[in-house]
Short mmCIF file of C-alpha atoms in Angstrom, two decimals:
data_model
loop_
_atom_site.label_atom_id
_atom_site.label_comp_id
_atom_site.label_asym_id
_atom_site.label_seq_id
_atom_site.Cartn_x
_atom_site.Cartn_y
_atom_site.Cartn_z
CA MET A 1 -67.06 -30.79 -51.98
CA ASN A 2 -68.76 -33.76 -50.35
CA PHE A 3 -68.81 -37.25 -51.84
CA PHE A 4 -70.94 -40.32 -51.14
CA PHE A 5 -67.68 -42.30 -51.01
CA ALA A 6 -64.00 -41.45 -51.24
CA PRO A 7 -62.87 -40.75 -54.82
CA PRO A 8 -60.00 -42.93 -56.03
CA ALA A 9 -56.46 -41.65 -55.63
CA ALA A 10 -54.54 -40.68 -58.74
CA VAL A 11 -52.28 -43.29 -60.27
CA ALA A 12 -48.75 -41.88 -60.37
CA LEU A 13 -45.72 -43.34 -62.13
CA ALA A 14 -42.21 -43.14 -60.75
CA VAL A 15 -39.83 -40.77 -62.53
CA HIS A 16 -36.17 -41.67 -62.61
CA GLY A 17 -33.92 -39.43 -60.53
CA THR A 18 -36.63 -37.73 -58.48
CA GLU A 19 -39.12 -38.46 -55.73
CA GLN A 20 -41.81 -36.60 -57.66
CA ARG A 21 -44.35 -38.73 -59.48
CA PHE A 22 -46.13 -38.42 -62.82
CA PRO A 23 -49.95 -38.47 -62.36
CA VAL A 24 -51.71 -40.42 -65.10
CA ARG A 25 -54.68 -38.74 -66.75
CA ARG A 26 -55.60 -40.98 -69.70
CA VAL A 27 -54.17 -44.13 -71.27
CA TYR A 28 -54.21 -44.29 -75.07
CA CYS A 29 -52.98 -47.25 -77.13
CA VAL A 30 -52.10 -47.56 -80.82
CA GLY A 31 -53.20 -50.71 -82.62
CA ARG A 32 -51.00 -52.66 -85.04
CA ASN A 33 -48.11 -50.20 -85.31
CA TYR A 34 -45.41 -52.69 -86.37
CA ALA A 35 -45.76 -54.25 -89.83
CA ALA A 36 -44.58 -57.72 -88.80
CA HIS A 37 -47.07 -57.80 -85.91
CA ALA A 38 -49.88 -56.71 -88.24
CA ARG A 39 -49.01 -59.63 -90.51
CA GLU A 40 -48.94 -62.15 -87.67
CA MET A 41 -52.42 -60.95 -86.66
CA GLY A 42 -53.65 -61.48 -90.22
CA PHE A 43 -53.72 -57.88 -91.46
CA ASP A 44 -52.12 -56.03 -94.36
CA PRO A 45 -49.51 -53.68 -92.84
CA ASP A 46 -50.07 -50.89 -95.37
CA ARG A 47 -49.58 -47.49 -93.79
CA GLU A 48 -53.24 -46.68 -93.19
CA PRO A 49 -54.09 -43.98 -90.63
CA PRO A 50 -53.40 -45.20 -87.08
CA PHE A 51 -56.29 -46.28 -84.88
CA PHE A 52 -56.53 -46.02 -81.12
CA PHE A 53 -58.18 -47.63 -78.14
CA CYS A 54 -58.03 -46.83 -74.43
CA LYS A 55 -57.30 -48.56 -71.16
CA ALA A 56 -58.59 -47.49 -67.76
CA ASN A 57 -56.40 -45.11 -65.75
CA ASP A 58 -57.15 -46.46 -62.28
CA SER A 59 -54.97 -48.43 -59.88
CA ALA A 60 -56.82 -51.64 -60.70
CA SER A 61 -55.69 -51.41 -64.32
CA ILE A 62 -52.27 -49.73 -64.24
CA VAL A 63 -49.63 -51.82 -62.51
CA ILE A 64 -46.75 -49.63 -61.33
CA VAL A 65 -43.40 -51.39 -61.65
CA ASP A 66 -40.77 -49.24 -59.96
CA ASP A 67 -37.06 -49.70 -60.66
CA GLY A 68 -35.61 -52.69 -58.83
CA HIS A 69 -39.01 -54.18 -58.09
CA ALA A 70 -40.93 -56.99 -59.79
CA ALA A 71 -44.72 -56.99 -60.02
CA THR A 72 -47.19 -59.86 -59.89
CA ILE A 73 -50.48 -59.78 -61.77
CA PRO A 74 -53.32 -62.28 -61.44
CA TYR A 75 -54.42 -64.39 -64.38
CA PRO A 76 -57.62 -62.63 -65.50
CA PRO A 77 -61.03 -64.32 -65.61
CA LEU A 78 -62.91 -65.61 -68.66
CA THR A 79 -59.84 -66.16 -70.83
CA SER A 80 -57.64 -69.09 -71.74
CA ASN A 81 -55.30 -67.07 -73.95
CA LEU A 82 -53.61 -64.22 -72.05
CA HIS A 83 -51.01 -62.54 -74.29
CA TYR A 84 -48.02 -60.30 -73.58
CA GLU A 85 -47.26 -57.25 -75.76
CA ILE A 86 -44.11 -55.24 -75.02
CA GLU A 87 -44.46 -51.54 -75.88
CA LEU A 88 -42.70 -48.20 -75.67
CA VAL A 89 -44.84 -45.92 -73.49
CA VAL A 90 -44.73 -42.16 -74.12
CA ALA A 91 -45.75 -39.69 -71.39
CA ILE A 92 -47.19 -36.31 -72.40
CA GLY A 93 -45.96 -33.29 -70.49
CA ALA A 94 -47.47 -30.46 -72.53
CA GLY A 95 -50.96 -30.66 -73.97
CA GLY A 96 -52.41 -29.51 -77.24
CA ARG A 97 -54.82 -30.12 -80.09
CA ASN A 98 -53.91 -30.58 -83.77
CA ILE A 99 -50.23 -30.80 -82.90
CA ARG A 100 -47.91 -30.72 -85.90
CA VAL A 101 -45.53 -33.65 -86.36
CA GLU A 102 -42.56 -31.29 -86.26
CA ASP A 103 -43.76 -29.89 -82.93
CA ALA A 104 -44.75 -33.17 -81.28
CA ARG A 105 -41.40 -33.81 -79.62
CA GLY A 106 -41.86 -30.71 -77.51
CA HIS A 107 -44.95 -32.29 -75.92
CA ILE A 108 -43.11 -35.38 -74.66
CA PHE A 109 -42.33 -35.60 -70.94
CA GLY A 110 -40.57 -38.96 -71.11
CA TYR A 111 -40.67 -42.66 -71.87
CA ALA A 112 -41.16 -45.99 -70.09
CA VAL A 113 -41.36 -49.71 -70.73
CA GLY A 114 -44.91 -51.04 -70.72
CA LEU A 115 -46.86 -54.26 -71.25
CA ASP A 116 -50.21 -54.24 -73.02
CA MET A 117 -51.69 -57.43 -71.59
CA THR A 118 -54.44 -58.83 -73.79
CA ARG A 119 -57.17 -61.43 -73.40
CA ARG A 120 -56.63 -62.46 -77.00
CA ASP A 121 -59.56 -64.85 -77.27
CA LEU A 122 -61.99 -62.21 -76.01
CA GLN A 123 -60.43 -59.54 -78.23
CA ILE A 124 -60.80 -61.71 -81.33
CA LYS A 125 -64.43 -62.55 -80.51
CA ALA A 126 -65.21 -58.86 -80.07
CA ARG A 127 -63.39 -57.94 -83.26
CA GLU A 128 -65.20 -60.59 -85.30
CA ALA A 129 -68.54 -59.37 -83.95
CA GLY A 130 -67.69 -55.75 -84.70
CA ARG A 131 -67.77 -54.87 -81.00
CA PRO A 132 -65.42 -52.70 -78.91
CA TRP A 133 -62.18 -54.20 -77.60
CA GLU A 134 -62.51 -53.26 -73.92
CA VAL A 135 -63.08 -56.79 -72.64
CA GLY A 136 -59.90 -57.92 -74.37
CA LYS A 137 -57.74 -54.90 -73.60
CA ALA A 138 -59.03 -52.82 -70.68
CA PHE A 139 -59.37 -55.35 -67.88
CA ASP A 140 -57.84 -55.17 -64.39
CA TYR A 141 -54.01 -55.37 -64.23
CA SER A 142 -53.73 -55.06 -68.01
CA ALA A 143 -51.18 -52.22 -68.10
CA PRO A 144 -47.90 -52.77 -66.22
CA ILE A 145 -45.65 -49.71 -66.64
CA GLY A 146 -42.08 -49.13 -65.49
CA THR A 147 -40.32 -46.01 -64.26
CA LEU A 148 -40.42 -43.01 -66.58
CA LYS A 149 -37.22 -41.44 -67.85
CA ARG A 150 -37.50 -37.82 -68.92
CA ILE A 151 -36.72 -36.95 -72.52
CA GLY A 152 -33.96 -34.64 -71.32
CA GLU A 153 -32.22 -37.70 -69.91
CA THR A 154 -32.79 -40.12 -72.79
CA GLY A 155 -33.04 -37.84 -75.78
CA PRO A 156 -35.73 -38.62 -78.37
CA ILE A 157 -36.30 -42.37 -78.65
CA ASP A 158 -36.86 -43.20 -82.30
CA SER A 159 -34.67 -46.31 -82.48
CA GLY A 160 -33.26 -48.96 -80.17
CA GLU A 161 -33.90 -52.58 -79.31
CA ILE A 162 -37.24 -53.60 -77.82
CA SER A 163 -37.67 -57.13 -76.50
CA LEU A 164 -39.62 -59.40 -74.22
CA ALA A 165 -38.60 -62.72 -72.66
CA VAL A 166 -40.75 -65.29 -70.89
CA ASP A 167 -38.85 -67.25 -68.24
CA GLY A 168 -35.62 -66.09 -69.88
CA GLN A 169 -36.56 -67.14 -73.41
CA ILE A 170 -36.79 -64.29 -75.94
CA LYS A 171 -40.24 -64.09 -77.53
CA GLN A 172 -40.33 -60.57 -79.00
CA GLN A 173 -37.35 -58.72 -80.41
CA SER A 174 -37.38 -55.75 -82.75
CA ASP A 175 -36.34 -52.09 -82.99
CA ILE A 176 -38.32 -48.93 -82.23
CA SER A 177 -37.33 -47.68 -85.68
CA HIS A 178 -39.72 -50.29 -87.13
CA LEU A 179 -42.79 -48.42 -85.91
CA ILE A 180 -45.14 -47.80 -88.83
CA TRP A 181 -46.12 -44.47 -87.29
CA SER A 182 -43.34 -42.79 -85.37
CA VAL A 183 -43.87 -41.45 -81.86
CA GLU A 184 -44.18 -37.91 -83.20
CA GLU A 185 -46.63 -38.94 -85.94
CA THR A 186 -48.67 -40.87 -83.39
CA ILE A 187 -48.91 -37.83 -81.10
CA ALA A 188 -49.92 -35.61 -84.03
CA ASN A 189 -52.62 -38.05 -85.19
CA LEU A 190 -53.99 -38.63 -81.70
CA SER A 191 -54.20 -34.88 -81.05
CA THR A 192 -56.64 -34.49 -83.96
CA LEU A 193 -59.05 -36.83 -82.16
CA PHE A 194 -58.53 -35.76 -78.53
CA GLU A 195 -57.06 -32.72 -76.88
CA LEU A 196 -53.95 -34.09 -75.22
CA LYS A 197 -53.12 -32.88 -71.73
CA PRO A 198 -50.27 -33.34 -69.26
CA GLY A 199 -50.56 -36.76 -67.66
CA ASP A 200 -51.68 -38.60 -70.78
CA ILE A 201 -49.70 -41.69 -71.71
CA ILE A 202 -49.55 -43.53 -75.01
CA PHE A 203 -48.74 -47.19 -75.62
CA THR A 204 -47.15 -47.01 -79.08
CA GLY A 205 -47.67 -50.57 -80.35
CA THR A 206 -45.99 -53.95 -80.11
CA PRO A 207 -43.67 -55.84 -82.45
CA GLU A 208 -44.13 -59.38 -83.69
CA GLY A 209 -43.85 -62.45 -81.48
CA VAL A 210 -46.84 -61.94 -79.19
CA GLY A 211 -48.01 -65.06 -77.44
CA PRO A 212 -49.54 -66.60 -74.33
CA VAL A 213 -48.39 -66.68 -70.73
CA VAL A 214 -49.73 -68.86 -67.94
CA PRO A 215 -49.64 -68.64 -64.14
CA GLY A 216 -46.13 -69.05 -62.76
CA GLN A 217 -44.35 -67.53 -65.74
CA THR A 218 -42.32 -64.31 -65.59
CA MET A 219 -42.12 -61.70 -68.35
CA THR A 220 -39.10 -59.42 -68.69
CA GLY A 221 -39.55 -56.47 -71.02
CA LYS A 222 -36.61 -54.33 -72.13
CA ILE A 223 -36.12 -51.20 -74.23
CA ALA A 224 -32.70 -49.76 -74.97
CA GLY A 225 -32.05 -46.69 -72.83
CA LEU A 226 -34.98 -47.38 -70.51
CA GLY A 227 -33.95 -50.55 -68.74
CA SER A 228 -36.40 -53.36 -68.02
CA ILE A 229 -39.50 -54.37 -66.11
CA GLU A 230 -40.28 -57.79 -64.64
CA VAL A 231 -43.84 -59.01 -64.27
CA ARG A 232 -44.94 -62.42 -63.00
CA VAL A 233 -48.31 -64.00 -63.67
CA GLY A 234 -49.73 -65.22 -60.38
#
């Protein structure tokens, strides 16, 4: 097959304990999946059906943060309110449609620490105008992701501390067990909307405490059992 220009290379996440990489197909995100975060954003945290948005899956959007390495991301344009959101990332290893909650665990390849960077001012403007969130959520360098650990190594992650610090000061701190929709329920719900396939990843939502970062600050995100990632704003 001939192309007018070279197609982009696949984005591939590191996998702990192997030199093989996990190629990313799609990036799904769950909105407002911790009750306390929903409240801080001005919403009732009743357990309504989850909603989803997407980020781009290219190397301009996904920032690979391998173990032992820090990443630097630029401060994005047209915003004065760049926010951090620490999230558990779930990688799909076996696809399916209309997956049952009780079967969802069998579709998980592994887990990673991720940051859902957000141009909050642009997101709020879009939300108030009833427009899509892409300008606030799907910009370049908006999805730093750490090394994946396979589910066989970690076991199912349905509890454990999740936290984020900025320059060493804790800003977000909660527990995965506080997810409104569990990982398995999220996979089941998402699979009714899209056919999931190997290579898909899901950002599962962020706890309370989101806030701004400015150039020169460093974010350290941690999840129990998965280690940490370090990302500096350039």
